[in-house]
Amino acid sequence: MSSRTSVGKSAAAPSATRPTSKIASRRQRWGYVYVAPFAAVFAVFLVLPLGYALWMSLHNKGIATAGRSVFVGADNYVKAFTDPVFLEGLWRVLRFVLVMVPVQIVVALVAALLLDTLATRLSRATRLLIFVPYAIPAVIGALMWGFLYSPRFGPAQDVFGLVGLAAPDFLSSANIFGSLVNIVTWQWVGYYMIIIYAALRSIDPSVYEAAVLDGADGRQIALRIKVPMISSSMVMIVVFALIGTLQFFTEPQVLRSSAQGAIPSDYTPNMYAFATAFNYSQFNYASTLAFSLGFLVFVGSYVFLFLTRKQSGLK
């Protein structure tokens, strides 16, 4: 009796699972159909251009080659990593990383912690006001700050004149570094603040209640409970800030016309690649510069994620 029952079950199993497998395969086919438009756009506008740029970075084309593309292997990359202009631009963006990223993270963290402790309508309005600069296109933001910084028609002269002082030239060579740091910090702090604030709101309130019962004050709760519990979000925004700063381009490029001589065309590696391609028509070497920068960004991000794998939850 028992053997007959087991045989019956084993015989019925394939017929029971067959419809399920058919439904699953049908869903998979529809899944591919839905993903296909995005995959096509992704391939046409990202994968293919990247592949073509990589191919160009391994070739040279110009008068010396009689207008033909000649394979040069890694020669362009050797030239890029020994190019003093590229290395100087790289050192400049590294200085931006060392200054700009900590400033952005600290300001965003303090704002998020303050807003997390408030539950009034004023806090909602403040949260929106801090986030609004991120919604402004980077070009528009840079143009606006170029007007505010301008020594000719900006308001700085009038504001400093109220106290009998002369306004500094924010677009001079000595001050352009701080002026750019201010623009980028103003624009991105709101975005980072929202990420941190969302992470703070996901923490179970009972954790705070237990800390209060144990005698912890507000500062101890913030530094010893909230910040450690959102470490993975902090790592994520540091990676975002690191990648964005190493690819610094829009703000200095827009302010070039206003900051006479303070921002050369090779101020950052991305600007150098842009000028090499569209001012000097050296598209092959410009592709090499872009891939070299992309390689360094990848290595820097990987090293940071590896060093912070415990805090980010990757370990």
CSV table of C-alpha atoms in Angstrom, one decimal:
chain,number,residue,atom,x,y,z
A,1,MET,CA,0.0,0.0,0.0
A,2,SER,CA,2.7,2.4,1.0
A,3,SER,CA,4.8,1.5,-2.1
A,4,ARG,CA,1.8,2.1,-4.4
A,5,THR,CA,1.3,5.5,-2.8
A,6,SER,CA,4.9,6.6,-3.2
A,7,VAL,CA,4.8,5.5,-6.9
A,8,GLY,CA,1.7,7.5,-7.4
A,9,LYS,CA,3.2,10.6,-5.9
A,10,SER,CA,6.4,10.2,-8.0
A,11,ALA,CA,4.4,9.8,-11.1
A,12,ALA,CA,2.2,12.8,-10.4
A,13,ALA,CA,5.1,15.1,-9.5
A,14,PRO,CA,6.3,15.9,-13.1
A,15,SER,CA,2.7,16.7,-14.2
A,16,ALA,CA,2.3,19.1,-11.2
A,17,THR,CA,5.6,20.9,-11.8
A,18,ARG,CA,5.3,21.2,-15.6
A,19,PRO,CA,2.6,24.0,-15.6
A,20,THR,CA,4.7,25.9,-13.0
A,21,SER,CA,7.8,25.7,-15.1
A,22,LYS,CA,5.8,26.8,-18.2
A,23,ILE,CA,4.5,29.8,-16.3
A,24,ALA,CA,8.0,30.6,-15.0
A,25,SER,CA,9.5,30.4,-18.5
A,26,ARG,CA,6.7,32.6,-19.9
A,27,ARG,CA,7.3,35.2,-17.2
A,28,GLN,CA,11.0,35.1,-18.0
A,29,ARG,CA,10.3,35.7,-21.7
A,30,TRP,CA,8.0,38.7,-20.8
A,31,GLY,CA,10.8,39.9,-18.5
A,32,TYR,CA,13.2,40.0,-21.4
A,33,VAL,CA,10.7,41.8,-23.5
A,34,TYR,CA,10.3,44.5,-20.8
A,35,VAL,CA,14.0,44.8,-20.3
A,36,ALA,CA,14.9,44.9,-24.0
A,37,PRO,CA,14.2,48.6,-24.7
A,38,PHE,CA,16.4,49.6,-21.8
A,39,ALA,CA,19.1,47.1,-22.8
A,40,ALA,CA,19.0,48.5,-26.4
A,41,VAL,CA,19.4,52.1,-25.2
A,42,PHE,CA,22.1,51.0,-22.7
A,43,ALA,CA,24.0,49.3,-25.4
A,44,VAL,CA,23.7,52.0,-28.1
A,45,PHE,CA,24.4,55.0,-25.8
A,46,LEU,CA,26.8,53.6,-23.3
A,47,VAL,CA,28.4,50.3,-24.2
A,48,LEU,CA,29.1,51.0,-27.9
A,49,PRO,CA,30.5,54.5,-27.3
A,50,LEU,CA,32.7,53.2,-24.5
A,51,GLY,CA,33.9,50.4,-26.7
A,52,TYR,CA,34.7,52.8,-29.6
A,53,ALA,CA,36.5,55.2,-27.2
A,54,LEU,CA,38.6,52.3,-25.9
A,55,TRP,CA,39.4,51.4,-29.5
A,56,MET,CA,40.4,55.0,-30.2
A,57,SER,CA,42.6,55.1,-27.1
A,58,LEU,CA,44.7,52.3,-28.5
A,59,HIS,CA,45.2,53.9,-31.9
A,60,ASN,CA,46.7,57.1,-33.3
A,61,LYS,CA,45.4,59.1,-36.2
A,62,GLY,CA,46.8,62.3,-37.7
A,63,ILE,CA,49.2,63.8,-40.2
A,64,ALA,CA,52.0,61.5,-39.1
A,65,THR,CA,49.9,58.5,-39.9
A,66,ALA,CA,48.6,60.0,-43.2
A,67,GLY,CA,45.1,60.1,-41.8
A,68,ARG,CA,45.0,56.4,-41.0
A,69,SER,CA,44.3,54.9,-37.6
A,70,VAL,CA,47.4,53.1,-36.5
A,71,PHE,CA,47.5,50.7,-33.6
A,72,VAL,CA,49.9,51.9,-30.9
A,73,GLY,CA,48.9,49.7,-28.0
A,74,ALA,CA,49.6,51.2,-24.6
A,75,ASP,CA,51.8,54.1,-25.9
A,76,ASN,CA,49.0,56.6,-25.4
A,77,TYR,CA,48.5,55.4,-21.8
A,78,VAL,CA,52.3,55.7,-21.1
A,79,LYS,CA,52.1,59.2,-22.5
A,80,ALA,CA,49.1,60.1,-20.4
A,81,PHE,CA,50.6,58.9,-17.1
A,82,THR,CA,53.8,60.8,-17.8
A,83,ASP,CA,52.0,63.9,-19.1
A,84,PRO,CA,52.7,66.8,-16.6
A,85,VAL,CA,49.5,68.6,-17.5
A,86,PHE,CA,47.4,65.5,-16.8
A,87,LEU,CA,49.2,64.8,-13.6
A,88,GLU,CA,48.9,68.4,-12.4
A,89,GLY,CA,45.2,68.3,-13.0
A,90,LEU,CA,44.9,65.0,-11.2
A,91,TRP,CA,46.8,66.5,-8.2
A,92,ARG,CA,44.4,69.5,-8.3
A,93,VAL,CA,41.2,67.3,-8.1
A,94,LEU,CA,42.8,65.2,-5.3
A,95,ARG,CA,43.2,68.5,-3.3
A,96,PHE,CA,39.5,69.1,-4.0
A,97,VAL,CA,38.7,65.6,-2.7
A,98,LEU,CA,40.7,66.2,0.5
A,99,VAL,CA,38.9,69.5,1.2
A,100,MET,CA,35.5,69.2,-0.5
A,101,VAL,CA,34.4,65.7,0.4
A,102,PRO,CA,34.9,66.1,4.2
A,103,VAL,CA,33.2,69.5,4.2
A,104,GLN,CA,30.2,68.1,2.3
A,105,ILE,CA,29.8,65.1,4.5
A,106,VAL,CA,30.1,66.9,7.8
A,107,VAL,CA,27.7,69.7,6.8
A,108,ALA,CA,25.2,67.1,5.4
A,109,LEU,CA,25.5,64.9,8.6
A,110,VAL,CA,25.0,67.8,11.0
A,111,ALA,CA,22.0,69.1,9.1
A,112,ALA,CA,20.5,65.6,9.0
A,113,LEU,CA,21.1,65.0,12.7
A,114,LEU,CA,19.5,68.3,13.6
A,115,LEU,CA,16.5,67.8,11.3
A,116,ASP,CA,16.1,64.2,12.7
A,117,THR,CA,15.6,65.6,16.2
A,118,LEU,CA,13.0,68.1,15.2
A,119,ALA,CA,9.4,67.3,14.3
A,120,THR,CA,8.0,70.7,13.4
A,121,ARG,CA,6.8,72.3,10.2
A,122,LEU,CA,9.9,74.4,10.3
A,123,SER,CA,12.0,71.3,10.0
A,124,ARG,CA,10.1,70.2,6.9
A,125,ALA,CA,10.6,73.6,5.3
A,126,THR,CA,14.3,73.6,6.2
A,127,ARG,CA,14.7,70.1,4.7
A,128,LEU,CA,13.2,71.3,1.5
A,129,LEU,CA,15.3,74.5,1.4
A,130,ILE,CA,18.5,72.5,1.9
A,131,PHE,CA,17.6,70.1,-0.9
A,132,VAL,CA,16.5,72.7,-3.4
A,133,PRO,CA,20.0,73.5,-4.7
A,134,TYR,CA,20.4,69.9,-5.8
A,135,ALA,CA,17.3,70.3,-8.1
A,136,ILE,CA,19.0,73.3,-9.9
A,137,PRO,CA,21.0,72.2,-12.9
A,138,ALA,CA,24.7,72.4,-12.4
A,139,VAL,CA,25.2,74.8,-15.3
A,140,ILE,CA,22.5,77.2,-13.9
A,141,GLY,CA,24.0,77.0,-10.4
A,142,ALA,CA,27.5,77.8,-11.7
A,143,LEU,CA,26.2,80.8,-13.8
A,144,MET,CA,24.3,82.1,-10.7
A,145,TRP,CA,27.4,81.9,-8.5
A,146,GLY,CA,29.5,83.5,-11.3
A,147,PHE,CA,27.2,86.5,-11.1
A,148,LEU,CA,27.4,86.6,-7.3
A,149,TYR,CA,31.2,86.3,-7.4
A,150,SER,CA,31.6,88.9,-10.2
A,151,PRO,CA,33.6,92.0,-9.0
A,152,ARG,CA,32.0,94.1,-11.7
A,153,PHE,CA,28.2,93.5,-11.4
A,154,GLY,CA,27.9,91.1,-8.4
A,155,PRO,CA,26.5,92.2,-5.0
A,156,ALA,CA,29.7,91.5,-3.1
A,157,GLN,CA,31.1,95.0,-3.5
A,158,ASP,CA,27.8,96.5,-2.1
A,159,VAL,CA,27.7,94.1,0.8
A,160,PHE,CA,31.3,94.6,1.9
A,161,GLY,CA,30.9,98.3,1.3
A,162,LEU,CA,28.3,98.5,4.0
A,163,VAL,CA,31.0,97.9,6.6
A,164,GLY,CA,33.6,99.9,4.8
A,165,LEU,CA,35.6,97.0,3.3
A,166,ALA,CA,36.6,96.1,-0.2
A,167,ALA,CA,35.2,92.8,-1.5
A,168,PRO,CA,37.7,90.1,-2.3
A,169,ASP,CA,38.0,88.9,-5.9
A,170,PHE,CA,36.3,85.5,-5.6
A,171,LEU,CA,37.3,84.7,-9.2
A,172,SER,CA,41.0,85.4,-8.8
A,173,SER,CA,43.7,82.7,-9.0
A,174,ALA,CA,44.2,82.9,-5.2
A,175,ASN,CA,40.5,82.5,-4.4
A,176,ILE,CA,39.0,80.3,-7.2
A,177,PHE,CA,39.7,77.1,-5.2
A,178,GLY,CA,37.5,78.1,-2.3
A,179,SER,CA,34.9,79.6,-4.6
A,180,LEU,CA,34.5,76.3,-6.4
A,181,VAL,CA,34.4,74.4,-3.1
A,182,ASN,CA,31.6,76.6,-2.0
A,183,ILE,CA,29.6,76.1,-5.2
A,184,VAL,CA,29.8,72.3,-5.2
A,185,THR,CA,29.1,72.1,-1.4
A,186,TRP,CA,26.0,74.3,-1.8
A,187,GLN,CA,24.7,72.1,-4.6
A,188,TRP,CA,25.4,68.6,-3.3
A,189,VAL,CA,24.9,68.9,0.5
A,190,GLY,CA,21.1,68.7,0.2
A,191,TYR,CA,21.3,65.4,-1.7
A,192,TYR,CA,23.6,63.8,0.8
A,193,MET,CA,21.5,65.2,3.7
A,194,ILE,CA,18.4,63.5,2.3
A,195,ILE,CA,20.2,60.1,2.1
A,196,ILE,CA,21.5,60.4,5.7
A,197,TYR,CA,18.1,61.6,6.9
A,198,ALA,CA,16.3,58.7,5.3
A,199,ALA,CA,18.8,56.3,7.0
A,200,LEU,CA,18.3,58.0,10.4
A,201,ARG,CA,14.5,57.7,10.0
A,202,SER,CA,14.9,53.9,9.4
A,203,ILE,CA,16.4,53.3,12.8
A,204,ASP,CA,14.0,51.7,15.3
A,205,PRO,CA,12.9,54.4,17.9
A,206,SER,CA,13.1,51.9,20.7
A,207,VAL,CA,16.9,52.0,20.4
A,208,TYR,CA,16.8,55.7,21.3
A,209,GLU,CA,14.3,55.0,24.2
A,210,ALA,CA,16.7,52.3,25.6
A,211,ALA,CA,19.6,54.8,25.3
A,212,VAL,CA,17.7,57.5,27.2
A,213,LEU,CA,16.8,55.0,29.9
A,214,ASP,CA,20.5,54.2,30.2
A,215,GLY,CA,21.2,57.9,30.8
A,216,ALA,CA,22.5,58.9,27.4
A,217,ASP,CA,22.1,62.5,26.3
A,218,GLY,CA,21.4,63.9,22.9
A,219,ARG,CA,25.1,64.2,21.9
A,220,GLN,CA,25.9,60.6,23.0
A,221,ILE,CA,22.9,59.3,21.1
A,222,ALA,CA,23.9,61.1,17.9
A,223,LEU,CA,27.6,60.1,18.0
A,224,ARG,CA,27.4,56.6,19.6
A,225,ILE,CA,24.2,55.3,18.2
A,226,LYS,CA,22.9,57.2,15.2
A,227,VAL,CA,26.2,57.7,13.3
A,228,PRO,CA,27.5,54.1,13.7
A,229,MET,CA,24.1,52.7,12.7
A,230,ILE,CA,24.1,54.6,9.4
A,231,SER,CA,27.7,53.9,8.5
A,232,SER,CA,26.8,52.0,5.4
A,233,SER,CA,24.9,55.1,4.1
A,234,MET,CA,27.8,57.3,5.0
A,235,VAL,CA,30.2,55.0,3.0
A,236,MET,CA,27.8,55.2,0.0
A,237,ILE,CA,27.7,59.0,-0.1
A,238,VAL,CA,31.5,59.3,0.4
A,239,VAL,CA,31.9,57.1,-2.7
A,240,PHE,CA,29.4,59.3,-4.6
A,241,ALA,CA,31.3,62.4,-3.5
A,242,LEU,CA,34.7,60.8,-4.4
A,243,ILE,CA,33.6,59.8,-7.9
A,244,GLY,CA,31.9,63.2,-8.5
A,245,THR,CA,34.9,65.2,-7.4
A,246,LEU,CA,37.4,63.2,-9.4
A,247,GLN,CA,35.3,63.9,-12.5
A,248,PHE,CA,35.1,67.6,-11.7
A,249,PHE,CA,34.1,69.5,-14.9
A,250,THR,CA,30.9,71.5,-15.1
A,251,GLU,CA,31.5,74.3,-12.5
A,252,PRO,CA,35.1,75.2,-13.6
A,253,GLN,CA,34.2,74.9,-17.2
A,254,VAL,CA,31.2,77.3,-16.8
A,255,LEU,CA,33.2,79.8,-14.7
A,256,ARG,CA,36.2,79.9,-17.1
A,257,SER,CA,34.8,82.9,-19.0
A,258,SER,CA,34.2,84.9,-15.8
A,259,ALA,CA,37.5,83.9,-14.0
A,260,GLN,CA,39.9,85.4,-16.5
A,261,GLY,CA,43.1,83.3,-16.3
A,262,ALA,CA,42.3,81.7,-13.0
A,263,ILE,CA,40.9,78.5,-14.6
A,264,PRO,CA,42.9,77.3,-17.6
A,265,SER,CA,41.5,74.8,-20.1
A,266,ASP,CA,43.4,72.0,-18.4
A,267,TYR,CA,42.3,72.8,-14.9
A,268,THR,CA,41.0,69.3,-14.2
A,269,PRO,CA,41.7,66.0,-16.1
A,270,ASN,CA,38.2,66.0,-17.6
A,271,MET,CA,38.6,69.6,-18.8
A,272,TYR,CA,42.0,68.6,-20.3
A,273,ALA,CA,40.4,65.7,-22.1
A,274,PHE,CA,37.6,68.0,-23.4
A,275,ALA,CA,40.1,70.6,-24.6
A,276,THR,CA,42.3,68.0,-26.2
A,277,ALA,CA,39.4,66.6,-28.2
A,278,PHE,CA,37.5,69.7,-29.2
A,279,ASN,CA,40.2,72.4,-29.2
A,280,TYR,CA,43.1,70.4,-30.7
A,281,SER,CA,41.2,67.6,-32.4
A,282,GLN,CA,43.3,64.9,-30.8
A,283,PHE,CA,40.4,62.5,-30.2
A,284,ASN,CA,42.6,59.5,-29.7
A,285,TYR,CA,44.7,61.0,-27.0
A,286,ALA,CA,41.6,62.5,-25.4
A,287,SER,CA,40.0,59.1,-25.2
A,288,THR,CA,43.1,57.8,-23.5
A,289,LEU,CA,42.9,60.6,-21.0
A,290,ALA,CA,39.3,59.8,-20.3
A,291,PHE,CA,40.0,56.1,-19.8
A,292,SER,CA,43.0,56.8,-17.6
A,293,LEU,CA,40.9,59.0,-15.4
A,294,GLY,CA,38.1,56.4,-15.3
A,295,PHE,CA,40.7,53.7,-14.3
A,296,LEU,CA,41.9,55.9,-11.5
A,297,VAL,CA,38.3,56.6,-10.3
A,298,PHE,CA,37.6,52.8,-10.3
A,299,VAL,CA,40.8,52.0,-8.4
A,300,GLY,CA,40.1,54.8,-5.9
A,301,SER,CA,36.5,53.7,-5.3
A,302,TYR,CA,37.5,50.1,-5.0
A,303,VAL,CA,40.2,50.8,-2.5
A,304,PHE,CA,37.9,52.9,-0.4
A,305,LEU,CA,35.2,50.3,-0.4
A,306,PHE,CA,37.7,47.6,0.5
A,307,LEU,CA,39.1,49.7,3.4
A,308,THR,CA,35.5,50.4,4.6
A,309,ARG,CA,34.0,47.0,3.9
A,310,LYS,CA,33.2,46.5,7.5
A,311,GLN,CA,31.3,49.8,7.9
A,312,SER,CA,29.6,49.4,4.5
A,313,GLY,CA,28.4,45.9,5.3
A,314,LEU,CA,30.3,44.2,2.5
A,315,LYS,CA,32.2,42.0,4.8
